[in-house]
Amino acid sequence: MKKAIVIGGGPAGMQTALQLARRGVEPVIVERENALGGKLRNWHRLFPTFTPATDVLAELRRRVDEKGIEVHLSTEVESFTAKSVKLSDGRTMPCDAVVVTTGFTLFDARIKEEYGYGIYDNVVTSTDLERMFNEGRVVKADGSQPRRIAFLHCVGSRDEKVCQQHCSRVCCVTGVKQAIETKQLLPEADVFNFYMDIRMFGPGYEELYREAQQQYGIHFVRGRISEAAATHDGRIRIKAEDTLTGRPLRMSVDLLVLLIGMRANDTNAAFAAGAGLTRAASGFLQPENLFLDSVRSGVEGIFYAGAVTAPKTVGETVNEAIAAADAAAEYLSKN
Amino acid sequence: MAAINFGYTISQPRAIDIDRNNLRKSDEILREMPELQTCIGCGSCTASCTAGNLTEFNFRKVHTLVRRGEYQGAYEELNKCMLCGKCRLVCPRGINTRGVILLIKRKLGDF
Ligand SMILES: Cc1cc2nc3c(=O)[nH]c(=O)nc-3n(C[C@H](O)[C@H](O)[C@H](O)COP(=O)(O)OP(=O)(O)OC[C@H]3O[C@@H](n4cnc5c(N)ncnc54)[C@H](O)[C@@H]3O)c2cc1C
Ligand code: SF4
Ligand code: SF4
Ligand code: SF4
């Protein structure tokens, strides 16, 4: 039986392995962390349906178990070719094909110093907020309830200053979803989303945006926050332009949530150099052809699925994984 | 001769009429600094602007109007800018905003 190594055990990796097994290929998942699931492990409920992330994760894990797929946890891949994968502990694993499903890296909000993440206690990221949702409460650093909460879109995306020009796609709808969940937990709170553009590309997303406005009374302000500073009483004072009125806007909030973007993994550079792959200007790995071969790398025997090539949703990722596995199986049937 | 009061005045049309506006200066400005065309209108510049905090001055609006061929008053407005450069620090498109201000003033100075 031909063997394919799946690098990364997030949603893309798990689904790729499952489909490879269905197509008669022996898959091996190599995952750096001590558990399967990738970023899905951090999320509480998924947009746009508020499906618990654990439902999706548990089902994928169950299927992987059921198929008896070989999984190596706490194992990091350092470099690879189509025929062998080198681990950071020095071992080498031979194979017949490789599917790269190493996903993305969350933008480190501390780099945008002007927003004070890591400096002011009540500036948090969307990932921190998911953790709070998992704990069932949204609170300030001192444990009290926030009365006024601002969300800022595009933190670490569409920003020349941090060398991230691309749009991360999922943060707009995440911001809308999180604003709604915040209102559900704290109906008395006032919630403001500061945006440059609202990108609601998926099915049900625009409807969710409308629901946020109409049912939940969430305020959308078209303007990017330029800076945040702490007040003497521990609140956060923000500056923006309300571009639709053309006037500067100032307000204090109890909690500022930064909707951090999806950026390319730093390892993509070394991977590309080692295997002869191409990287896009954004740093994500570049598929051979965006229309006809988006799961092929351009190098024989190396395939892509999921957020390693661009920001994607879980649904897009999981579907792409099927395509990648099929392409790999087809390649293996001929080689 | 006293003007006759008809009980109404004639308003100037408010529309930005691209057919009537002469975009030559605007084109020249964009040719010299094409990066200005990348503005996404996020308002970070205006939000951080020291002058805009205290006066009606709005850099985003001024340069957008100039790009549309609405030059009237732009030079005078830009005189309110203190060239402090805060706007440049925050622009997500990395536009050299102070350079834009100086360029517009140079191009419109003789207008
Ligand atoms: C704040 C936020 C909220 C989101 N919410 C939603 C949502 O509600 N609904 C939705 O559809 N999508 C959501 N997404 C998008 C979702 O997280 C992605 O679609 C999904 O995680 C992509 O899966 P992936 O497997 O491609 O990558 P990842 O989830 O990044 O998984 C990659 C895996 O590869 C492993 N790996 C990386 N490098 C190596 C290596 N060198 N060796 C071994 N293993 C390695 C990683 O440890 C990780 O487990 C959200 C994204 C963000 C940023
Ligand atoms: S999805 Fe929205 S918040 Fe995220 S980068 Fe794109 S425009 Fe910004
Ligand atoms: S340089 Fe001029 S426009 Fe920019 S922030 Fe300073 S005063 Fe405002
Ligand atoms: S900060 Fe830059 S992109 Fe934003 S409105 Fe000002 S000039 Fe345009």
Short mmCIF file of C-alpha atoms and ligand atoms in Angstrom, two decimals:
data_model
loop_
_atom_site.label_atom_id
_atom_site.label_comp_id
_atom_site.label_asym_id
_atom_site.label_seq_id
_atom_site.Cartn_x
_atom_site.Cartn_y
_atom_site.Cartn_z
CA MET A 1 0.00 0.00 0.00
CA LYS A 2 1.24 3.48 -0.90
CA LYS A 3 1.93 5.76 2.05
CA ALA A 4 1.21 9.48 2.23
CA ILE A 5 2.36 11.68 5.09
CA VAL A 6 -0.06 14.40 6.13
CA ILE A 7 1.86 17.23 7.79
CA GLY A 8 -0.34 18.90 10.41
CA GLY A 9 -3.34 17.42 12.20
CA GLY A 10 -5.80 20.32 12.08
CA PRO A 11 -9.18 20.08 10.33
CA ALA A 12 -7.38 19.95 6.97
CA GLY A 13 -5.01 17.18 8.04
CA MET A 14 -7.65 15.01 9.67
CA GLN A 15 -10.01 15.19 6.70
CA THR A 16 -7.17 14.59 4.22
CA ALA A 17 -6.14 11.47 6.10
CA LEU A 18 -9.70 10.18 6.20
CA GLN A 19 -10.17 10.62 2.47
CA LEU A 20 -6.77 9.07 1.69
CA ALA A 21 -7.79 6.01 3.69
CA ARG A 22 -11.09 5.82 1.77
CA ARG A 23 -9.10 5.93 -1.47
CA GLY A 24 -6.89 3.02 -0.47
CA VAL A 25 -3.81 5.01 0.51
CA GLU A 26 -2.14 4.60 3.91
CA PRO A 27 -2.14 8.00 5.64
CA VAL A 28 0.14 9.02 8.49
CA ILE A 29 -0.62 12.26 10.36
CA VAL A 30 2.32 14.12 11.88
CA GLU A 31 1.21 16.79 14.35
CA ARG A 32 3.41 19.18 16.33
CA GLU A 33 1.00 19.65 19.23
CA ASN A 34 -0.01 16.98 21.72
CA ALA A 35 -3.54 16.73 20.30
CA LEU A 36 -5.30 16.75 16.93
CA GLY A 37 -7.52 19.67 15.98
CA GLY A 38 -5.38 22.68 15.08
CA LYS A 39 -6.97 26.06 15.74
CA LEU A 40 -10.37 24.43 16.08
CA ARG A 41 -9.30 23.52 19.61
CA ASN A 42 -9.41 27.22 20.53
CA TRP A 43 -12.85 28.09 19.24
CA HIS A 44 -16.07 28.00 21.22
CA ARG A 45 -18.82 28.15 18.64
CA LEU A 46 -18.42 28.39 14.88
CA PHE A 47 -19.81 31.05 12.60
CA PRO A 48 -22.27 31.39 11.06
CA THR A 49 -24.42 28.77 12.83
CA PHE A 50 -23.01 28.87 16.38
CA THR A 51 -22.25 25.17 16.13
CA PRO A 52 -20.03 24.13 19.07
CA ALA A 53 -16.49 23.70 17.74
CA THR A 54 -16.19 20.60 19.94
CA ASP A 55 -18.99 18.91 17.92
CA VAL A 56 -16.99 19.25 14.71
CA LEU A 57 -13.71 18.38 16.37
CA ALA A 58 -15.07 15.35 18.22
CA GLU A 59 -16.62 13.97 15.03
CA LEU A 60 -13.39 14.37 13.04
CA ARG A 61 -11.39 12.74 15.85
CA ARG A 62 -13.90 9.92 16.13
CA ARG A 63 -13.61 9.17 12.42
CA VAL A 64 -9.81 9.27 12.58
CA ASP A 65 -9.90 6.79 15.50
CA GLU A 66 -12.46 4.59 13.79
CA LYS A 67 -10.31 4.30 10.66
CA GLY A 68 -7.32 3.47 12.84
CA ILE A 69 -5.22 6.16 11.20
CA GLU A 70 -1.60 6.33 12.33
CA VAL A 71 -1.04 9.59 14.21
CA HIS A 72 2.23 10.96 15.57
CA LEU A 73 1.59 13.69 18.14
CA SER A 74 4.14 16.12 19.58
CA THR A 75 6.14 15.54 16.43
CA GLU A 76 7.32 18.47 14.38
CA VAL A 77 8.22 18.41 10.73
CA GLU A 78 11.31 20.37 9.83
CA SER A 79 11.53 19.80 6.08
CA PHE A 80 10.31 17.40 3.44
CA THR A 81 10.38 16.24 -0.13
CA ALA A 82 7.74 14.12 -1.87
CA LYS A 83 9.56 10.99 -0.74
CA SER A 84 10.62 11.72 2.80
CA VAL A 85 9.78 13.86 5.78
CA LYS A 86 12.46 15.07 8.17
CA LEU A 87 11.45 15.63 11.78
CA SER A 88 12.95 18.17 14.15
CA ASP A 89 14.21 15.34 16.37
CA GLY A 90 16.41 14.24 13.49
CA ARG A 91 14.38 11.20 12.39
CA THR A 92 13.33 10.75 8.78
CA MET A 93 10.09 9.13 7.64
CA PRO A 94 9.96 7.71 4.10
CA CYS A 95 6.74 8.04 2.07
CA ASP A 96 5.31 8.10 -1.43
CA ALA A 97 3.58 11.48 -1.28
CA VAL A 98 3.11 14.42 1.09
CA VAL A 99 0.08 16.58 1.83
CA VAL A 100 0.94 19.86 3.54
CA THR A 101 -1.81 20.88 5.98
CA THR A 102 0.16 23.06 8.37
CA GLY A 103 -2.43 25.82 8.43
CA PHE A 104 -1.75 29.36 9.57
CA THR A 105 -0.38 31.40 12.45
CA LEU A 106 -2.46 33.80 14.55
CA PHE A 107 -1.23 37.36 14.27
CA ASP A 108 0.62 38.46 17.41
CA ALA A 109 -1.35 41.53 18.50
CA ARG A 110 1.55 42.87 20.58
CA ILE A 111 3.16 43.96 17.34
CA LYS A 112 0.43 46.60 16.95
CA GLU A 113 1.75 48.42 19.98
CA GLU A 114 -0.63 51.35 19.52
CA TYR A 115 -3.53 49.12 20.61
CA GLY A 116 -1.83 48.18 23.86
CA TYR A 117 -2.26 44.41 23.81
CA GLY A 118 0.00 42.97 26.48
CA ILE A 119 0.29 46.46 28.00
CA TYR A 120 -3.27 47.21 29.11
CA ASP A 121 -5.18 44.47 30.87
CA ASN A 122 -8.49 45.15 29.19
CA VAL A 123 -7.28 44.85 25.64
CA VAL A 124 -7.84 41.27 24.49
CA THR A 125 -7.82 39.35 21.21
CA SER A 126 -10.57 37.38 19.51
CA THR A 127 -8.77 34.21 20.63
CA ASP A 128 -8.83 35.38 24.26
CA LEU A 129 -12.53 36.07 23.88
CA GLU A 130 -13.18 32.54 22.61
CA ARG A 131 -11.46 31.31 25.76
CA MET A 132 -13.80 33.49 27.83
CA PHE A 133 -16.80 32.09 25.97
CA ASN A 134 -15.54 28.59 26.76
CA GLU A 135 -15.44 29.60 30.41
CA GLY A 136 -18.97 30.96 30.04
CA ARG A 137 -18.24 34.55 31.03
CA VAL A 138 -16.91 37.76 29.52
CA VAL A 139 -15.17 39.78 32.19
CA LYS A 140 -12.63 42.51 32.64
CA ALA A 141 -9.21 41.73 34.08
CA ASP A 142 -10.50 42.50 37.59
CA GLY A 143 -13.39 40.06 37.17
CA SER A 144 -16.09 42.72 36.83
CA GLN A 145 -18.59 42.87 33.99
CA PRO A 146 -17.82 45.16 31.06
CA ARG A 147 -20.57 47.60 30.17
CA ARG A 148 -19.14 48.87 26.94
CA ILE A 149 -17.15 46.74 24.54
CA ALA A 150 -15.45 47.65 21.27
CA PHE A 151 -14.33 45.24 18.60
CA LEU A 152 -11.68 46.31 16.12
CA HIS A 153 -11.56 44.62 12.72
CA CYS A 154 -8.42 44.06 10.61
CA VAL A 155 -5.80 43.80 13.36
CA GLY A 156 -2.76 42.39 11.62
CA SER A 157 -4.51 42.18 8.26
CA ARG A 158 -4.62 44.71 5.43
CA ASP A 159 -1.86 46.57 7.16
CA GLU A 160 1.30 47.56 5.38
CA LYS A 161 2.88 48.56 8.69
CA VAL A 162 3.05 44.94 9.84
CA CYS A 163 3.75 43.50 6.37
CA GLN A 164 0.34 41.80 6.18
CA GLN A 165 -1.41 43.09 3.10
CA HIS A 166 -3.96 40.35 2.69
CA CYS A 167 -7.47 40.20 4.10
CA SER A 168 -7.87 37.33 6.57
CA ARG A 169 -11.49 36.79 5.46
CA VAL A 170 -12.78 35.15 8.64
CA CYS A 171 -12.31 37.99 11.12
CA CYS A 172 -15.25 40.12 9.95
CA VAL A 173 -17.75 37.35 10.45
CA THR A 174 -15.93 36.30 13.65
CA GLY A 175 -16.33 39.89 14.90
CA VAL A 176 -20.04 39.82 14.15
CA LYS A 177 -20.43 36.39 15.74
CA GLN A 178 -18.49 37.40 18.84
CA ALA A 179 -20.40 40.66 19.17
CA ILE A 180 -23.65 38.66 19.18
CA GLU A 181 -22.34 36.13 21.70
CA THR A 182 -21.15 38.99 23.90
CA LYS A 183 -24.62 40.55 23.79
CA GLN A 184 -26.18 37.19 24.62
CA LEU A 185 -24.00 36.94 27.72
CA LEU A 186 -24.25 40.63 28.62
CA PRO A 187 -27.56 41.97 27.28
CA GLU A 188 -27.03 45.27 29.09
CA ALA A 189 -23.69 45.96 27.46
CA ASP A 190 -23.20 48.31 24.52
CA VAL A 191 -21.18 46.80 21.71
CA PHE A 192 -19.41 48.74 18.94
CA ASN A 193 -17.62 47.23 15.95
CA PHE A 194 -15.04 49.46 14.25
CA TYR A 195 -14.42 48.42 10.66
CA MET A 196 -12.89 49.59 7.39
CA ASP A 197 -14.96 47.24 5.24
CA ILE A 198 -17.32 44.50 6.29
CA ARG A 199 -16.67 41.35 4.30
CA MET A 200 -19.54 38.91 4.55
CA PHE A 201 -18.70 36.49 1.79
CA GLY A 202 -20.24 33.26 2.96
CA PRO A 203 -23.73 31.80 3.06
CA GLY A 204 -25.66 33.24 5.98
CA TYR A 205 -22.97 35.78 6.87
CA GLU A 206 -24.72 38.89 5.60
CA GLU A 207 -27.86 37.69 7.36
CA LEU A 208 -25.86 37.37 10.57
CA TYR A 209 -24.57 40.92 10.15
CA ARG A 210 -28.12 42.19 9.77
CA GLU A 211 -29.22 40.19 12.79
CA ALA A 212 -26.38 41.73 14.81
CA GLN A 213 -27.66 45.17 13.90
CA GLN A 214 -31.37 44.56 14.15
CA GLN A 215 -31.87 41.94 16.87
CA TYR A 216 -28.87 42.75 19.03
CA GLY A 217 -28.53 46.49 18.48
CA ILE A 218 -24.82 46.26 17.84
CA HIS A 219 -23.33 49.53 16.60
CA PHE A 220 -21.14 49.48 13.52
CA VAL A 221 -18.79 52.44 13.13
CA ARG A 222 -16.98 52.83 9.84
CA GLY A 223 -13.52 53.84 10.90
CA ARG A 224 -10.37 52.14 12.03
CA ILE A 225 -9.20 52.77 15.58
CA SER A 226 -5.87 54.56 15.34
CA GLU A 227 -4.78 54.14 18.95
CA ALA A 228 -5.87 53.06 22.40
CA ALA A 229 -4.72 54.30 25.79
CA ALA A 230 -5.61 53.42 29.36
CA THR A 231 -7.57 55.88 31.48
CA HIS A 232 -6.80 56.43 35.17
CA ASP A 233 -9.70 54.14 36.10
CA GLY A 234 -8.50 51.26 33.96
CA ARG A 235 -10.77 51.77 31.01
CA ILE A 236 -9.55 52.00 27.44
CA ARG A 237 -9.84 55.25 25.54
CA ILE A 238 -9.94 54.84 21.81
CA LYS A 239 -9.56 57.19 18.88
CA ALA A 240 -11.07 56.73 15.46
CA GLU A 241 -12.59 58.74 12.69
CA ASP A 242 -16.28 58.21 12.20
CA THR A 243 -15.68 58.37 8.47
CA LEU A 244 -19.36 58.45 7.60
CA THR A 245 -19.76 61.76 9.42
CA GLY A 246 -16.21 62.87 8.73
CA ARG A 247 -15.50 63.69 12.36
CA PRO A 248 -13.00 62.36 14.85
CA LEU A 249 -14.61 60.05 17.39
CA ARG A 250 -13.42 59.36 20.92
CA MET A 251 -14.83 56.92 23.43
CA SER A 252 -13.91 54.92 26.51
CA VAL A 253 -14.66 51.23 26.69
CA ASP A 254 -14.29 48.58 29.37
CA LEU A 255 -12.97 45.98 26.97
CA LEU A 256 -11.30 46.31 23.58
CA VAL A 257 -11.31 43.15 21.48
CA LEU A 258 -8.78 42.95 18.64
CA LEU A 259 -9.92 40.73 15.77
CA ILE A 260 -6.56 39.24 14.90
CA GLY A 261 -5.81 37.98 11.45
CA MET A 262 -4.54 34.75 9.95
CA ARG A 263 -0.99 35.07 8.74
CA ALA A 264 1.29 32.65 6.93
CA ASN A 265 3.43 30.30 9.01
CA ASP A 266 7.08 31.32 9.25
CA THR A 267 7.98 27.73 8.41
CA ASN A 268 6.59 28.15 4.88
CA ALA A 269 9.84 29.79 3.80
CA ALA A 270 12.00 26.84 4.86
CA PHE A 271 9.47 24.34 3.50
CA ALA A 272 9.45 26.11 0.15
CA ALA A 273 13.23 26.30 -0.02
CA GLY A 274 13.62 22.63 0.90
CA ALA A 275 11.04 21.19 -1.48
CA GLY A 276 11.12 23.70 -4.34
CA LEU A 277 7.68 25.11 -3.57
CA THR A 278 6.43 28.59 -4.39
CA ARG A 279 5.27 31.13 -1.83
CA ALA A 280 2.81 33.92 -2.57
CA ALA A 281 3.72 37.50 -1.65
CA SER A 282 1.58 37.04 1.46
CA GLY A 283 3.88 34.23 2.62
CA PHE A 284 1.21 31.54 2.18
CA LEU A 285 2.15 28.61 -0.05
CA GLN A 286 1.09 29.17 -3.64
CA PRO A 287 -0.91 26.44 -5.40
CA GLU A 288 0.02 25.48 -8.93
CA ASN A 289 -3.16 26.93 -10.41
CA LEU A 290 -5.86 28.74 -8.47
CA PHE A 291 -8.61 27.62 -10.80
CA LEU A 292 -7.81 24.12 -11.91
CA ASP A 293 -5.22 22.78 -9.46
CA SER A 294 -5.56 24.58 -6.15
CA VAL A 295 -4.54 21.50 -4.17
CA ARG A 296 -1.42 20.79 -6.24
CA SER A 297 1.84 22.45 -5.30
CA GLY A 298 3.46 22.39 -8.70
CA VAL A 299 5.97 19.82 -7.38
CA GLU A 300 5.15 16.18 -8.16
CA GLY A 301 3.86 14.29 -5.13
CA ILE A 302 3.32 17.33 -2.88
CA PHE A 303 -0.23 18.55 -2.25
CA TYR A 304 -1.91 21.27 -0.18
CA ALA A 305 -5.13 21.54 1.79
CA GLY A 306 -6.56 24.17 4.11
CA ALA A 307 -5.26 27.44 5.44
CA VAL A 308 -1.67 26.75 4.48
CA THR A 309 -2.41 28.34 1.10
CA ALA A 310 -4.71 31.19 2.24
CA PRO A 311 -7.13 32.11 5.02
CA LYS A 312 -10.10 29.75 4.86
CA THR A 313 -13.08 28.70 6.92
CA VAL A 314 -13.39 25.25 8.44
CA GLY A 315 -15.93 24.22 5.81
CA GLU A 316 -13.72 25.35 2.94
CA THR A 317 -10.73 23.68 4.56
CA VAL A 318 -12.43 20.35 5.08
CA ASN A 319 -13.80 20.28 1.53
CA GLU A 320 -10.45 21.15 0.07
CA ALA A 321 -8.92 18.30 2.04
CA ILE A 322 -11.08 15.86 0.09
CA ALA A 323 -9.85 17.33 -3.17
CA ALA A 324 -6.23 17.17 -2.01
CA ALA A 325 -6.54 13.55 -0.93
CA ASP A 326 -8.15 12.62 -4.24
CA ALA A 327 -5.38 14.34 -6.17
CA ALA A 328 -2.76 12.55 -4.06
CA ALA A 329 -4.49 9.18 -4.51
CA GLU A 330 -4.65 9.70 -8.25
CA TYR A 331 -0.97 10.57 -8.34
CA LEU A 332 -0.09 7.49 -6.29
CA SER A 333 -2.12 5.22 -8.54
CA LYS A 334 0.13 6.26 -11.44
CA ASN A 335 3.49 6.49 -9.67
CA MET B 1 -29.75 99.03 -7.33
CA ALA B 2 -31.12 96.96 -4.49
CA ALA B 3 -31.46 93.29 -5.26
CA ILE B 4 -35.02 92.14 -5.56
CA ASN B 5 -35.91 89.62 -2.91
CA PHE B 6 -37.70 86.74 -4.61
CA GLY B 7 -37.93 84.85 -1.34
CA TYR B 8 -35.43 82.24 -2.45
CA THR B 9 -31.81 81.96 -3.48
CA ILE B 10 -30.16 79.84 -6.11
CA SER B 11 -28.04 77.08 -4.56
CA GLN B 12 -24.87 75.87 -6.14
CA PRO B 13 -25.19 72.24 -7.20
CA ARG B 14 -23.73 70.05 -4.44
CA ALA B 15 -22.86 67.06 -6.56
CA ILE B 16 -19.26 66.24 -7.36
CA ASP B 17 -19.60 66.43 -11.12
CA ILE B 18 -16.78 64.41 -12.58
CA ASP B 19 -17.87 65.48 -16.10
CA ARG B 20 -17.26 69.11 -15.25
CA ASN B 21 -14.28 68.78 -12.93
CA ASN B 22 -10.88 69.11 -14.48
CA LEU B 23 -8.93 66.06 -13.30
CA ARG B 24 -5.62 67.21 -14.77
CA LYS B 25 -4.12 68.30 -11.42
CA SER B 26 -5.50 65.23 -9.72
CA ASP B 27 -3.92 63.01 -12.37
CA GLU B 28 -0.61 64.79 -11.97
CA ILE B 29 -0.71 64.30 -8.21
CA LEU B 30 -1.51 60.61 -8.56
CA ARG B 31 1.20 60.17 -11.16
CA GLU B 32 3.77 61.57 -8.76
CA MET B 33 2.47 59.64 -5.76
CA PRO B 34 0.46 56.66 -7.00
CA GLU B 35 0.33 55.33 -3.43
CA LEU B 36 -2.35 57.91 -2.64
CA GLN B 37 -4.70 55.93 -4.87
CA THR B 38 -4.38 53.01 -2.43
CA CYS B 39 -6.19 54.89 0.37
CA ILE B 40 -9.00 52.76 1.81
CA GLY B 41 -10.63 55.64 3.60
CA CYS B 42 -10.16 54.08 7.01
CA GLY B 43 -9.86 57.44 8.73
CA SER B 44 -6.87 56.51 10.88
CA CYS B 45 -5.09 59.65 9.68
CA THR B 46 -7.95 61.90 10.70
CA ALA B 47 -8.41 60.01 13.96
CA SER B 48 -4.84 60.67 15.01
CA CYS B 49 -4.51 64.15 13.52
CA THR B 50 -3.68 66.88 15.99
CA ALA B 51 -5.09 69.59 13.75
CA GLY B 52 -8.29 67.67 13.00
CA ASN B 53 -8.96 67.28 16.68
CA LEU B 54 -9.35 71.01 17.15
CA THR B 55 -10.52 72.30 13.78
CA GLU B 56 -12.71 71.13 10.93
CA PHE B 57 -9.58 69.95 9.13
CA ASN B 58 -9.92 66.42 7.78
CA PHE B 59 -6.98 65.18 5.77
CA ARG B 60 -8.82 62.13 4.45
CA LYS B 61 -11.61 64.31 3.07
CA VAL B 62 -9.29 66.90 1.60
CA HIS B 63 -7.18 64.47 -0.36
CA THR B 64 -10.26 62.54 -1.48
CA LEU B 65 -11.86 65.74 -2.77
CA VAL B 66 -8.63 66.65 -4.56
CA ARG B 67 -8.60 63.23 -6.22
CA ARG B 68 -12.12 63.93 -7.46
CA GLY B 69 -11.05 67.23 -8.96
CA GLU B 70 -12.56 69.37 -6.19
CA TYR B 71 -9.64 71.72 -5.60
CA GLN B 72 -11.50 74.71 -4.19
CA GLY B 73 -10.23 75.53 -0.71
CA ALA B 74 -7.94 72.50 -0.50
CA TYR B 75 -4.75 74.54 -0.36
CA GLU B 76 -6.11 76.72 2.44
CA GLU B 77 -7.35 73.67 4.34
CA LEU B 78 -3.95 72.02 4.13
CA ASN B 79 -2.42 75.12 5.68
CA LYS B 80 -3.96 73.89 8.94
CA CYS B 81 -1.67 70.86 8.88
CA MET B 82 1.33 71.14 11.18
CA LEU B 83 3.25 68.41 9.36
CA CYS B 84 3.62 66.53 12.63
CA GLY B 85 3.49 63.17 10.81
CA LYS B 86 1.20 61.29 13.20
CA CYS B 87 -1.03 60.36 10.29
CA ARG B 88 1.84 58.67 8.55
CA LEU B 89 2.51 56.49 11.57
CA VAL B 90 -0.96 55.00 11.54
CA CYS B 91 -1.81 54.70 7.83
CA PRO B 92 -2.41 50.99 7.13
CA ARG B 93 -1.55 51.54 3.46
CA GLY B 94 1.80 52.98 4.35
CA ILE B 95 1.07 56.19 2.44
CA ASN B 96 3.58 58.98 2.92
CA THR B 97 0.83 61.31 4.03
CA ARG B 98 3.07 64.29 4.70
CA GLY B 99 4.54 63.86 1.25
CA VAL B 100 0.98 63.92 -0.10
CA ILE B 101 0.21 67.15 1.74
CA LEU B 102 3.34 68.87 0.42
CA LEU B 103 2.67 67.58 -3.09
CA ILE B 104 -0.93 68.77 -3.15
CA LYS B 105 0.12 72.17 -1.88
CA ARG B 106 2.84 72.40 -4.51
CA LYS B 107 0.42 71.42 -7.29
CA LEU B 108 -2.42 73.64 -6.16
CA GLY B 109 -0.33 76.57 -4.98
CA ASP B 110 -0.75 78.33 -8.31
CA PHE B 111 -4.33 77.24 -8.76
C1 LIG C 1 -10.25 34.06 15.57
C2 LIG C 1 -10.64 33.02 14.57
C3 LIG C 1 -11.89 32.41 14.66
C4 LIG C 1 -12.30 31.46 13.73
N1 LIG C 1 -13.55 30.95 13.81
C5 LIG C 1 -13.99 30.13 12.83
C6 LIG C 1 -15.36 29.71 12.81
O1 LIG C 1 -16.15 30.06 13.71
N2 LIG C 1 -15.79 28.93 11.76
C7 LIG C 1 -14.94 28.56 10.75
O2 LIG C 1 -15.38 27.91 9.81
N3 LIG C 1 -13.63 28.93 10.76
C8 LIG C 1 -13.15 29.71 11.77
N4 LIG C 1 -11.84 30.12 11.75
C9 LIG C 1 -10.94 29.58 10.71
C10 LIG C 1 -10.39 28.19 11.12
O3 LIG C 1 -9.63 28.32 12.30
C11 LIG C 1 -9.55 27.61 9.99
O4 LIG C 1 -10.37 27.44 8.85
C12 LIG C 1 -8.95 26.24 10.30
O5 LIG C 1 -8.27 26.24 11.52
C13 LIG C 1 -7.97 25.84 9.20
O6 LIG C 1 -7.58 24.51 9.42
P1 LIG C 1 -6.14 23.96 8.97
O7 LIG C 1 -6.11 22.54 9.33
O8 LIG C 1 -5.88 24.35 7.57
O9 LIG C 1 -5.07 24.79 9.86
P2 LIG C 1 -4.80 24.81 11.44
O10 LIG C 1 -6.05 24.82 12.19
O11 LIG C 1 -3.84 25.94 11.62
O12 LIG C 1 -4.06 23.44 11.72
C14 LIG C 1 -2.73 23.23 11.31
C15 LIG C 1 -2.11 22.13 12.17
O13 LIG C 1 -0.81 21.86 11.67
C16 LIG C 1 0.09 21.74 12.75
N5 LIG C 1 1.44 22.07 12.28
C17 LIG C 1 1.87 23.27 11.82
N6 LIG C 1 3.17 23.20 11.49
C18 LIG C 1 3.58 21.93 11.75
C19 LIG C 1 4.82 21.26 11.61
N7 LIG C 1 5.91 21.88 11.14
N8 LIG C 1 4.88 19.95 11.97
C20 LIG C 1 3.79 19.30 12.45
N9 LIG C 1 2.59 19.92 12.60
C21 LIG C 1 2.48 21.20 12.26
C22 LIG C 1 -0.45 22.72 13.78
O14 LIG C 1 0.02 22.40 15.08
C23 LIG C 1 -1.95 22.55 13.62
O15 LIG C 1 -2.46 21.53 14.45
C24 LIG C 1 -11.41 31.07 12.69
C25 LIG C 1 -10.15 31.65 12.61
C26 LIG C 1 -9.76 32.63 13.51
C27 LIG C 1 -8.42 33.27 13.37
S1 SF4 C 2 -12.23 39.76 7.06
FE1 SF4 C 2 -12.78 41.81 7.71
S2 SF4 C 2 -11.62 42.12 9.61
FE2 SF4 C 2 -10.66 40.39 8.56
S3 SF4 C 2 -9.02 41.32 7.38
FE3 SF4 C 2 -10.80 41.15 6.02
S4 SF4 C 2 -11.83 43.12 6.17
FE4 SF4 C 2 -10.42 42.96 7.92
S1 SF4 C 3 0.90 65.77 9.54
FE1 SF4 C 3 -0.82 67.19 9.31
S2 SF4 C 3 -2.54 65.88 8.64
FE2 SF4 C 3 -0.97 64.54 9.51
S3 SF4 C 3 -1.55 64.28 11.65
FE3 SF4 C 3 -0.07 65.99 11.58
S4 SF4 C 3 -1.36 67.80 11.39
FE4 SF4 C 3 -2.68 66.07 10.88
S1 SF4 C 4 -4.85 56.44 7.16
FE1 SF4 C 4 -4.15 56.09 5.05
S2 SF4 C 4 -5.62 54.62 4.18
FE2 SF4 C 4 -6.55 55.45 6.05
S3 SF4 C 4 -7.81 57.18 5.31
FE3 SF4 C 4 -5.81 58.02 5.89
S4 SF4 C 4 -4.60 58.03 4.01
FE4 SF4 C 4 -6.37 56.67 3.67
#
